[in-house]
Amino acid sequence: MKASKAEVLGQALPGVPIWRLGAESRHPGMPYIVFPGNVGSSSAIAEIVASWSCKSLQIAKNILLEAANGHYAVGAFNVYNLEGISSVISAAKDEGSPAILQIHPTALRHGKGALVAACISAAKTANVPIAVHLDHGTDEQEILDAIDMGFDSIMIDCSHLPFKENLERTKRITIAAHSRNVFVEAELGRLSGTEDGLTVEEYEEKLTDPIQADEFLRETKVDALAVCIGNVHGIYPKDGPKLKFDLLQKLGEITSKHNSFLVLHGASGLSPDVIKECIKHGVRKFNVNTEVRSAYVTTLREPKKDLLDIMSCAQDAMKTVIAEKLKVFGSSGKFLNQAHV
């Protein structure tokens, strides 16, 4: 294989590592499973093939189809470590709710394959539907690498580009993702605010144009569209959000026509009444980050006896916020005592 170096991505099974081959190999970037002969049972290889082969039906699409049929929405929560992952899974289990674990590219660069592997493992072992999603992917190679790493769903964010360039790049990456049965979200319009070190000033904000949205969905065939209707990343101004529901209604009709799902980022700080109005107009996925992060950071400032106490309190604080969001989104109780789909 002419591989002289590789990156260890994680484990397919205990003691069975996954490597990504280096650029000098015959298959640069290819995931490579190293199976020691003395590890696992007689069915271990078959288990790996079954679990790592392409999915026949996307979990992310299933989750949002159920939400559309049930007239509710699903929460997507950004995670950065095991405490965050555990908080989402624990809240979803307790509430009998589906949920989505999101990893932002900056968090991915920090946590690398270990963070992804932890999310995938947690999702597979949960007794409620959980998807693993790459949030705000802007680098094409990074998105393709995420697909190789096993994400159920990816977001192609080319909203900073001119419309035609956004469309063409999104279309190209979507074809690659769909060939691997990976769900695709894209963004049209641009939100102001700050998320994970990236700031978009208010003057750079651009509301989603319905005519462009129709063309974009027709040409790209993306599965979900994140829109800007006055929502922001981060903290809303003191006078509150000013969402344009007339625009949201038009966009909801357009996404429905193209069998796509409507996504709203910046759900932190939106009141329950505003959330319900958004769901009424077709929003099926809400992104939540700021409120969960704030709960985590606030806990860290409080004195504790031990590191484990800090981790436990932080996890409980995040779980409380997440559980409340699941209730407001209407997804609580939808999968009580049901098996993983």
GROMACS .gro file of C-alpha atoms in nm:
model
  341
    1MET     CA    1   0.000   0.000   0.000
    2LYS     CA    2   0.311   0.219   0.016
    3ALA     CA    3   0.192   0.384   0.338
    4SER     CA    4   0.469   0.523   0.555
    5LYS     CA    5   0.247   0.718   0.795
    6ALA     CA    6  -0.116   0.731   0.908
    7GLU     CA    7  -0.341   0.916   1.149
    8VAL     CA    8  -0.519   0.711   1.415
    9LEU     CA    9  -0.888   0.811   1.397
   10GLY     CA   10  -1.024   0.590   1.673
   11GLN     CA   11  -1.148   0.233   1.719
   12ALA     CA   12  -1.397   0.028   1.519
   13LEU     CA   13  -1.418  -0.216   1.810
   14PRO     CA   14  -1.218  -0.232   2.134
   15GLY     CA   15  -0.860  -0.307   2.027
   16VAL     CA   16  -0.934  -0.261   1.656
   17PRO     CA   17  -0.793   0.076   1.542
   18ILE     CA   18  -0.892   0.279   1.238
   19TRP     CA   19  -0.617   0.465   1.055
   20ARG     CA   20  -0.636   0.726   0.780
   21LEU     CA   21  -0.358   0.662   0.527
   22GLY     CA   22  -0.108   0.938   0.451
   23ALA     CA   23  -0.077   1.139   0.129
   24GLU     CA   24   0.220   0.931   0.011
   25SER     CA   25   0.020   0.603   0.003
   26ARG     CA   26  -0.152   0.443  -0.293
   27HIS     CA   27  -0.486   0.539  -0.136
   28PRO     CA   28  -0.434   0.881   0.027
   29GLY     CA   29  -0.688   0.969   0.294
   30MET     CA   30  -0.854   0.626   0.290
   31PRO     CA   31  -0.974   0.488   0.625
   32TYR     CA   32  -0.791   0.162   0.699
   33ILE     CA   33  -0.898  -0.086   0.968
   34VAL     CA   34  -0.615  -0.275   1.136
   35PHE     CA   35  -0.753  -0.603   1.274
   36PRO     CA   36  -0.519  -0.788   1.514
   37GLY     CA   37  -0.564  -1.163   1.495
   38ASN     CA   38  -0.604  -1.208   1.870
   39VAL     CA   39  -0.883  -0.950   1.919
   40GLY     CA   40  -1.259  -1.000   1.916
   41SER     CA   41  -1.492  -1.298   1.876
   42SER     CA   42  -1.547  -1.513   1.568
   43SER     CA   43  -1.813  -1.265   1.449
   44ALA     CA   44  -1.608  -0.949   1.507
   45ILE     CA   45  -1.516  -0.890   1.142
   46ALA     CA   46  -1.879  -0.933   1.034
   47GLU     CA   47  -1.987  -0.686   1.304
   48ILE     CA   48  -1.743  -0.425   1.176
   49VAL     CA   49  -1.855  -0.471   0.815
   50ALA     CA   50  -2.220  -0.433   0.920
   51SER     CA   51  -2.161  -0.125   1.135
   52TRP     CA   52  -1.925   0.061   0.900
   53SER     CA   53  -2.090  -0.010   0.565
   54CYS     CA   54  -2.299   0.265   0.401
   55LYS     CA   55  -2.637   0.317   0.564
   56SER     CA   56  -2.939   0.212   0.359
   57LEU     CA   57  -3.144   0.491   0.508
   58GLN     CA   58  -3.009   0.806   0.670
   59ILE     CA   59  -3.083   0.841   1.040
   60ALA     CA   60  -3.087   1.221   1.004
   61LYS     CA   61  -3.352   1.206   0.731
   62ASN     CA   62  -3.558   0.959   0.934
   63ILE     CA   63  -3.549   1.187   1.236
   64LEU     CA   64  -3.668   1.492   1.041
   65LEU     CA   65  -3.931   1.297   0.847
   66GLU     CA   66  -4.080   1.185   1.179
   67ALA     CA   67  -4.074   1.547   1.295
   68ALA     CA   68  -4.249   1.667   0.980
   69ASN     CA   69  -4.516   1.399   1.010
   70GLY     CA   70  -4.564   1.478   1.380
   71HIS     CA   71  -4.554   1.859   1.336
   72TYR     CA   72  -4.269   1.914   1.580
   73ALA     CA   73  -3.899   2.005   1.553
   74VAL     CA   74  -3.571   1.843   1.655
   75GLY     CA   75  -3.292   2.004   1.856
   76ALA     CA   76  -2.934   1.999   1.725
   77PHE     CA   77  -2.681   2.072   1.999
   78ASN     CA   78  -2.315   2.158   1.951
   79VAL     CA   79  -2.081   1.938   2.157
   80TYR     CA   80  -1.713   1.978   2.239
   81ASN     CA   81  -1.632   1.702   2.488
   82LEU     CA   82  -1.767   1.392   2.663
   83GLU     CA   83  -1.968   1.600   2.911
   84GLY     CA   84  -2.151   1.771   2.626
   85ILE     CA   85  -2.218   1.443   2.446
   86SER     CA   86  -2.343   1.278   2.764
   87SER     CA   87  -2.569   1.574   2.842
   88VAL     CA   88  -2.745   1.551   2.505
   89ILE     CA   89  -2.781   1.172   2.517
   90SER     CA   90  -2.902   1.171   2.879
   91ALA     CA   91  -3.158   1.447   2.819
   92ALA     CA   92  -3.285   1.278   2.501
   93LYS     CA   93  -3.321   0.943   2.678
   94ASP     CA   94  -3.504   1.093   2.976
   95GLU     CA   95  -3.736   1.290   2.750
   96GLY     CA   96  -3.791   1.008   2.501
   97SER     CA   97  -3.683   1.245   2.227
   98PRO     CA   98  -3.470   1.236   1.913
   99ALA     CA   99  -3.174   1.472   1.903
  100ILE     CA  100  -2.873   1.566   1.691
  101LEU     CA  101  -2.512   1.586   1.809
  102GLN     CA  102  -2.337   1.866   1.619
  103ILE     CA  103  -1.965   1.923   1.582
  104HIS     CA  104  -1.840   2.259   1.455
  105PRO     CA  105  -1.521   2.248   1.244
  106THR     CA  106  -1.326   2.432   1.514
  107ALA     CA  107  -1.430   2.167   1.767
  108LEU     CA  108  -1.343   1.895   1.514
  109ARG     CA  109  -0.993   2.036   1.469
  110HIS     CA  110  -0.951   2.029   1.845
  111GLY     CA  111  -1.110   1.693   1.931
  112LYS     CA  112  -1.024   1.521   1.601
  113GLY     CA  113  -1.132   1.162   1.542
  114ALA     CA  114  -1.172   1.087   1.912
  115LEU     CA  115  -1.457   1.339   1.945
  116VAL     CA  116  -1.631   1.202   1.636
  117ALA     CA  117  -1.588   0.842   1.751
  118ALA     CA  118  -1.738   0.931   2.090
  119CYS     CA  119  -2.041   1.090   1.923
  120ILE     CA  120  -2.094   0.796   1.688
  121SER     CA  121  -2.063   0.544   1.970
  122ALA     CA  122  -2.306   0.738   2.190
  123ALA     CA  123  -2.556   0.766   1.904
  124LYS     CA  124  -2.540   0.395   1.823
  125THR     CA  125  -2.595   0.285   2.181
  126ALA     CA  126  -2.876   0.529   2.262
  127ASN     CA  127  -3.231   0.391   2.279
  128VAL     CA  128  -3.367   0.701   2.103
  129PRO     CA  129  -3.280   0.827   1.752
  130ILE     CA  130  -2.956   1.030   1.755
  131ALA     CA  131  -2.774   1.164   1.447
  132VAL     CA  132  -2.418   1.301   1.426
  133HIS     CA  133  -2.387   1.618   1.219
  134LEU     CA  134  -2.100   1.837   1.095
  135ASP     CA  135  -2.205   2.199   1.155
  136HIS     CA  136  -2.099   2.488   0.927
  137GLY     CA  137  -1.850   2.307   0.707
  138THR     CA  138  -1.682   2.567   0.486
  139ASP     CA  139  -1.375   2.376   0.364
  140GLU     CA  140  -1.450   2.119   0.093
  141GLN     CA  141  -1.176   1.876   0.192
  142GLU     CA  142  -1.274   1.901   0.557
  143ILE     CA  143  -1.633   1.813   0.465
  144LEU     CA  144  -1.521   1.513   0.256
  145ASP     CA  145  -1.299   1.398   0.542
  146ALA     CA  146  -1.598   1.423   0.776
  147ILE     CA  147  -1.796   1.195   0.547
  148ASP     CA  148  -1.511   0.942   0.565
  149MET     CA  149  -1.512   0.968   0.943
  150GLY     CA  150  -1.872   0.848   0.962
  151PHE     CA  151  -2.089   1.158   1.010
  152ASP     CA  152  -2.457   1.087   0.937
  153SER     CA  153  -2.511   1.440   0.815
  154ILE     CA  154  -2.300   1.734   0.698
  155MET     CA  155  -2.364   2.105   0.653
  156ILE     CA  156  -2.212   2.279   0.352
  157ASP     CA  157  -2.186   2.647   0.445
  158CYS     CA  158  -2.090   2.853   0.142
  159SER     CA  159  -2.321   3.138   0.241
  160HIS     CA  160  -2.025   3.379   0.244
  161LEU     CA  161  -1.986   3.329  -0.132
  162PRO     CA  162  -2.183   3.493  -0.416
  163PHE     CA  163  -2.507   3.305  -0.490
  164LYS     CA  164  -2.394   3.124  -0.806
  165GLU     CA  165  -2.067   3.014  -0.648
  166ASN     CA  166  -2.253   2.897  -0.337
  167LEU     CA  167  -2.490   2.697  -0.557
  168GLU     CA  168  -2.219   2.534  -0.769
  169ARG     CA  169  -1.993   2.439  -0.479
  170THR     CA  170  -2.285   2.310  -0.272
  171LYS     CA  171  -2.410   2.106  -0.567
  172ARG     CA  172  -2.069   1.946  -0.623
  173ILE     CA  173  -2.022   1.845  -0.259
  174THR     CA  174  -2.384   1.727  -0.230
  175ILE     CA  175  -2.333   1.481  -0.515
  176ALA     CA  176  -2.033   1.335  -0.332
  177ALA     CA  177  -2.223   1.318  -0.001
  178HIS     CA  178  -2.535   1.160  -0.149
  179SER     CA  179  -2.320   0.894  -0.318
  180ARG     CA  180  -2.230   0.789   0.037
  181ASN     CA  181  -2.589   0.816   0.167
  182VAL     CA  182  -2.501   1.117   0.381
  183PHE     CA  183  -2.767   1.379   0.457
  184VAL     CA  184  -2.685   1.734   0.343
  185GLU     CA  185  -2.780   2.071   0.491
  186ALA     CA  186  -2.683   2.398   0.323
  187GLU     CA  187  -2.727   2.768   0.402
  188LEU     CA  188  -2.869   3.048   0.193
  189GLY     CA  189  -2.863   3.399   0.337
  190ARG     CA  190  -2.621   3.491   0.613
  191LEU     CA  191  -2.668   3.523   0.988
  192SER     CA  192  -2.495   3.790   1.191
  193GLY     CA  193  -2.344   3.712   1.531
  194THR     CA  194  -2.060   3.502   1.669
  195GLU     CA  195  -2.018   3.126   1.690
  196ASP     CA  196  -1.701   2.934   1.777
  197GLY     CA  197  -1.470   3.223   1.701
  198LEU     CA  198  -1.632   3.327   1.372
  199THR     CA  199  -1.803   3.668   1.374
  200VAL     CA  200  -2.035   3.801   1.104
  201GLU     CA  201  -2.107   4.170   1.150
  202GLU     CA  202  -2.464   4.299   1.131
  203TYR     CA  203  -2.395   4.485   0.806
  204GLU     CA  204  -2.290   4.151   0.647
  205GLU     CA  205  -2.622   3.985   0.734
  206LYS     CA  206  -2.833   3.883   0.436
  207LEU     CA  207  -3.191   3.756   0.452
  208THR     CA  208  -3.276   3.450   0.246
  209ASP     CA  209  -3.432   3.535  -0.090
  210PRO     CA  210  -3.729   3.306  -0.175
  211ILE     CA  211  -3.661   3.317  -0.551
  212GLN     CA  212  -3.298   3.220  -0.495
  213ALA     CA  213  -3.406   2.952  -0.248
  214ASP     CA  214  -3.629   2.792  -0.511
  215GLU     CA  215  -3.346   2.779  -0.765
  216PHE     CA  216  -3.093   2.667  -0.505
  217LEU     CA  217  -3.302   2.371  -0.389
  218ARG     CA  218  -3.394   2.270  -0.743
  219GLU     CA  219  -3.030   2.267  -0.858
  220THR     CA  220  -2.843   2.137  -0.551
  221LYS     CA  221  -3.092   1.874  -0.428
  222VAL     CA  222  -2.985   1.936  -0.067
  223ASP     CA  223  -3.194   1.768   0.202
  224ALA     CA  224  -3.225   2.069   0.434
  225LEU     CA  225  -3.188   2.444   0.405
  226ALA     CA  226  -3.079   2.678   0.685
  227VAL     CA  227  -3.230   3.022   0.632
  228CYS     CA  228  -3.189   3.375   0.765
  229ILE     CA  229  -3.509   3.556   0.863
  230GLY     CA  230  -3.355   3.786   1.123
  231ASN     CA  231  -3.220   3.508   1.347
  232VAL     CA  232  -2.862   3.546   1.474
  233HIS     CA  233  -2.580   3.334   1.610
  234GLY     CA  234  -2.510   3.402   1.975
  235ILE     CA  235  -2.694   3.654   2.190
  236TYR     CA  236  -2.992   3.853   2.062
  237PRO     CA  237  -3.006   4.231   2.126
  238LYS     CA  238  -3.184   4.359   2.437
  239ASP     CA  239  -3.501   4.439   2.242
  240GLY     CA  240  -3.519   4.073   2.138
  241PRO     CA  241  -3.528   3.890   1.803
  242LYS     CA  242  -3.713   4.041   1.510
  243LEU     CA  243  -3.797   3.743   1.295
  244LYS     CA  244  -3.980   3.790   0.965
  245PHE     CA  245  -4.253   3.527   0.978
  246ASP     CA  246  -4.396   3.627   0.642
  247LEU     CA  247  -4.061   3.540   0.485
  248LEU     CA  248  -4.042   3.217   0.685
  249GLN     CA  249  -4.384   3.114   0.556
  250LYS     CA  250  -4.272   3.158   0.195
  251LEU     CA  251  -3.951   2.966   0.257
  252GLY     CA  252  -4.145   2.688   0.428
  253GLU     CA  253  -4.365   2.649   0.121
  254ILE     CA  254  -4.061   2.639  -0.107
  255THR     CA  255  -3.868   2.381   0.097
  256SER     CA  256  -4.181   2.165   0.117
  257LYS     CA  257  -4.219   2.180  -0.262
  258HIS     CA  258  -3.866   2.045  -0.302
  259ASN     CA  259  -3.906   1.778  -0.028
  260SER     CA  260  -3.643   1.953   0.180
  261PHE     CA  261  -3.643   2.046   0.548
  262LEU     CA  262  -3.635   2.397   0.691
  263VAL     CA  263  -3.363   2.470   0.948
  264LEU     CA  264  -3.324   2.768   1.181
  265HIS     CA  265  -2.992   2.845   1.343
  266GLY     CA  266  -2.966   3.072   1.646
  267ALA     CA  267  -3.242   2.914   1.855
  268SER     CA  268  -3.078   3.021   2.182
  269GLY     CA  269  -3.279   3.309   2.323
  270LEU     CA  270  -3.598   3.247   2.124
  271SER     CA  271  -3.912   3.236   2.338
  272PRO     CA  272  -4.142   2.931   2.338
  273ASP     CA  273  -4.406   3.131   2.151
  274VAL     CA  274  -4.158   3.226   1.878
  275ILE     CA  275  -4.041   2.864   1.855
  276LYS     CA  276  -4.398   2.741   1.813
  277GLU     CA  277  -4.462   2.998   1.539
  278CYS     CA  278  -4.150   2.881   1.356
  279ILE     CA  279  -4.260   2.517   1.381
  280LYS     CA  280  -4.602   2.614   1.246
  281HIS     CA  281  -4.430   2.752   0.937
  282GLY     CA  282  -4.230   2.434   0.880
  283VAL     CA  283  -3.904   2.457   1.078
  284ARG     CA  284  -3.797   2.101   1.161
  285LYS     CA  285  -3.447   2.153   1.304
  286PHE     CA  286  -3.329   2.414   1.551
  287ASN     CA  287  -2.960   2.469   1.625
  288VAL     CA  288  -2.877   2.543   1.989
  289ASN     CA  289  -2.533   2.636   2.116
  290THR     CA  290  -2.507   2.960   2.317
  291GLU     CA  291  -2.741   2.866   2.603
  292VAL     CA  292  -2.581   2.525   2.653
  293ARG     CA  293  -2.228   2.670   2.642
  294SER     CA  294  -2.331   2.941   2.887
  295ALA     CA  295  -2.463   2.682   3.135
  296TYR     CA  296  -2.133   2.494   3.109
  297VAL     CA  297  -1.910   2.800   3.154
  298THR     CA  298  -2.117   2.936   3.443
  299THR     CA  299  -2.075   2.609   3.632
  300LEU     CA  300  -1.697   2.619   3.584
  301ARG     CA  301  -1.684   2.953   3.766
  302GLU     CA  302  -1.840   2.804   4.079
  303PRO     CA  303  -1.596   2.652   4.333
  304LYS     CA  304  -1.605   2.272   4.357
  305LYS     CA  305  -1.413   2.017   4.563
  306ASP     CA  306  -1.292   1.796   4.284
  307LEU     CA  307  -1.254   1.779   3.905
  308LEU     CA  308  -1.521   1.508   3.889
  309ASP     CA  309  -1.759   1.737   4.081
  310ILE     CA  310  -1.697   2.009   3.822
  311MET     CA  311  -1.762   1.771   3.533
  312SER     CA  312  -2.077   1.631   3.694
  313CYS     CA  313  -2.222   1.975   3.773
  314ALA     CA  314  -2.143   2.103   3.425
  315GLN     CA  315  -2.312   1.803   3.270
  316ASP     CA  316  -2.623   1.848   3.486
  317ALA     CA  317  -2.642   2.218   3.397
  318MET     CA  318  -2.622   2.147   3.024
  319LYS     CA  319  -2.870   1.862   3.049
  320THR     CA  320  -3.127   2.091   3.215
  321VAL     CA  321  -3.107   2.340   2.928
  322ILE     CA  322  -3.122   2.068   2.663
  323ALA     CA  323  -3.421   1.893   2.822
  324GLU     CA  324  -3.613   2.221   2.834
  325LYS     CA  325  -3.541   2.282   2.466
  326LEU     CA  326  -3.664   1.935   2.372
  327LYS     CA  327  -3.991   2.008   2.548
  328VAL     CA  328  -4.033   2.344   2.371
  329PHE     CA  329  -3.951   2.189   2.031
  330GLY     CA  330  -4.232   1.937   2.087
  331SER     CA  331  -4.010   1.630   2.046
  332SER     CA  332  -4.032   1.508   2.408
  333GLY     CA  333  -4.220   1.184   2.450
  334LYS     CA  334  -4.213   1.090   2.082
  335PHE     CA  335  -3.987   0.789   2.140
  336LEU     CA  336  -4.058   0.679   2.495
  337ASN     CA  337  -3.989   0.306   2.537
  338GLN     CA  338  -3.910   0.271   2.168
  339ALA     CA  339  -3.601   0.118   2.014
  340HIS     CA  340  -3.343   0.308   1.813
  341VAL     CA  341  -3.469   0.354   1.456
   0.00000   0.00000   0.00000
